[in-house]
PDB file of C-alpha atoms in Angstrom:
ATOM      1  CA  UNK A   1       0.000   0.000   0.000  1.00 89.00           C
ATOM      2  CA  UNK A   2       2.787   2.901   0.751  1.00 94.00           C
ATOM      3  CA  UNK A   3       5.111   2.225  -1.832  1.00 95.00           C
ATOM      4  CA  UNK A   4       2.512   1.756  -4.276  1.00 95.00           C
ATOM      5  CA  UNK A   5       1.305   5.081  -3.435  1.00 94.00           C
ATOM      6  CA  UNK A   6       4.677   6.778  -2.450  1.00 95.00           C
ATOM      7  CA  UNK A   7       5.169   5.865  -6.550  1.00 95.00           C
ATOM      8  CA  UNK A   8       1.934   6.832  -7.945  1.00 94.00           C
ATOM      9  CA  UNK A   9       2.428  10.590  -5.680  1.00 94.00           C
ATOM     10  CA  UNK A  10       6.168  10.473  -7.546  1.00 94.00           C
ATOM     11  CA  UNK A  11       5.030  10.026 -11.209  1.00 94.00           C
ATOM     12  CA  UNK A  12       2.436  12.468 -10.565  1.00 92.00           C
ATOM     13  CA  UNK A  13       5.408  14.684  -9.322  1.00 90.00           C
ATOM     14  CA  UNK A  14       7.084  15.407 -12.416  1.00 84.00           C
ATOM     15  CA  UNK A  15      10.177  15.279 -10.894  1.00 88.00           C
ATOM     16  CA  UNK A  16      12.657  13.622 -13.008  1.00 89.00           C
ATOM     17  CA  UNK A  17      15.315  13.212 -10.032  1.00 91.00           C
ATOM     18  CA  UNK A  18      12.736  10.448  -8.130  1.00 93.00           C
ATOM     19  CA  UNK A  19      13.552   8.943 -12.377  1.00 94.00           C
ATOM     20  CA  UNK A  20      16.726   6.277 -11.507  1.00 94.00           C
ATOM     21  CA  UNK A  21      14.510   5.387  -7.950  1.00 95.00           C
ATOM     22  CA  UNK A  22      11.363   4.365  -9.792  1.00 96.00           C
ATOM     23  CA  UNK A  23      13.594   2.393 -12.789  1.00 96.00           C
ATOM     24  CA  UNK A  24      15.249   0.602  -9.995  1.00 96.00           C
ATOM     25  CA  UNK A  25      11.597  -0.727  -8.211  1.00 96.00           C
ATOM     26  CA  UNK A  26      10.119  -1.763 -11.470  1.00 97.00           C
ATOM     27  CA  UNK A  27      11.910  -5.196 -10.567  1.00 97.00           C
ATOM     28  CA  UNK A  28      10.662  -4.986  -7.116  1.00 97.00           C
ATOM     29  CA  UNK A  29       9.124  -8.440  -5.784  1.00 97.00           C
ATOM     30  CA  UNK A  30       5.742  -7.253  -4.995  1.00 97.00           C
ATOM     31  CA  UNK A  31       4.057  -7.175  -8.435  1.00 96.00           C
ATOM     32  CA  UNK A  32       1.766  -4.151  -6.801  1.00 96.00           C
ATOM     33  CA  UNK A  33       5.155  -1.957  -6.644  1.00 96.00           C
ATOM     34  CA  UNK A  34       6.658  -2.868  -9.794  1.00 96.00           C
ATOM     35  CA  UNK A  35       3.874  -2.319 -12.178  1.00 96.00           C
ATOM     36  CA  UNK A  36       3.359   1.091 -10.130  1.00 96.00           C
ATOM     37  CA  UNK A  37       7.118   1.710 -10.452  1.00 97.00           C
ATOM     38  CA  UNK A  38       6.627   0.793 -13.853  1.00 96.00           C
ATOM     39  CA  UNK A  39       3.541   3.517 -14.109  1.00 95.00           C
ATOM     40  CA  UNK A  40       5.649   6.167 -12.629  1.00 96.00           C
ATOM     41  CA  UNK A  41       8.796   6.055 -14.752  1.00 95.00           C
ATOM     42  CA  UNK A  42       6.721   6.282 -17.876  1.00 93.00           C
ATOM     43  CA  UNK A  43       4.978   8.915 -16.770  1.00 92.00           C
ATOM     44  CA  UNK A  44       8.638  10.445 -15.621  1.00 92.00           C
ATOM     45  CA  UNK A  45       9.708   9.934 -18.956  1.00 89.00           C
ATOM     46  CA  UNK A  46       6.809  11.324 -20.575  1.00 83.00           C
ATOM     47  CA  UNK A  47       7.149  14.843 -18.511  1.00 75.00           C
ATOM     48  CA  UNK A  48      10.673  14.739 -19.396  1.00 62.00           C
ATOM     49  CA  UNK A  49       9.792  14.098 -23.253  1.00 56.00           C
ATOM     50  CA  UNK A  50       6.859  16.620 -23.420  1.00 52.00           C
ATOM     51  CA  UNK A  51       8.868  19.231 -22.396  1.00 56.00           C
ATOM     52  CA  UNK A  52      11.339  18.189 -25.133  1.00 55.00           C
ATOM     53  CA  UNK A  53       8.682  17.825 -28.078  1.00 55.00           C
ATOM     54  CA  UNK A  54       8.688  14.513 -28.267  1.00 55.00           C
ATOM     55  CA  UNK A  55       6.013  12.604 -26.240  1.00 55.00           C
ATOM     56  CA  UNK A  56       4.741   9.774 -28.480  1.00 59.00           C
ATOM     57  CA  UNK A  57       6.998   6.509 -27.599  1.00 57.00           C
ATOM     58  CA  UNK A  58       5.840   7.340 -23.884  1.00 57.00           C
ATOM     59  CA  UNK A  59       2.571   7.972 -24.292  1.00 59.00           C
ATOM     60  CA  UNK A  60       2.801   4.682 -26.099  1.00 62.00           C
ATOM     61  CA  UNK A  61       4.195   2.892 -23.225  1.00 62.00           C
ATOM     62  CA  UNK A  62       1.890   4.403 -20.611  1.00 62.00           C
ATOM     63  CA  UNK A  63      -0.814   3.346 -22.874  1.00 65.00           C
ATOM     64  CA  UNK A  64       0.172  -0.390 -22.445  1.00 64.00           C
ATOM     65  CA  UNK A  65       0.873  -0.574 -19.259  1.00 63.00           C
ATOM     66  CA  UNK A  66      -2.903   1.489 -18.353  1.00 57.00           C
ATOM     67  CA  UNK A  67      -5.053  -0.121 -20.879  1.00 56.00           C
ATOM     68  CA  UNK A  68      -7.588  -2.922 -19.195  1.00 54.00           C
ATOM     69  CA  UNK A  69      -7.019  -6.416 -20.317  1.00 52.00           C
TER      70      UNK A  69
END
């Protein structure tokens, strides 16, 4: 429950520093906190990428990992 929601407050953040923290718990052992790790490094990378122009391979990812199955 925290760390799944201490990530989902940090990709919401749009602070790219919380970036190499949220890469290293997407191969966490609780499934819950790598797919939010997961979540919030795309997102990190899409802030990052928007601000650059270029937002379409992460939009693209967060798609995948957010769509319903």
């Amino acid at each position: 429950g925290l760390r799944r929601n201490a990530l989902i407050a940090i990709g919401n953040s749009d602070h790219k520093r919380f970036l190499e923290l949220t890469q290293r718990l997407e191969d966490d052992v609780d499934p819950v906190v790598s797919e939010a790790a997961a979540w919030a490094s795309a997102r990190l990378r899409r802030s990052t990428q928007v601000r650059e122009g270029n937002s379409a391979p992460v939009n693209a990812a967060i798609d995948s990992i957010t769509r319903p199955e």
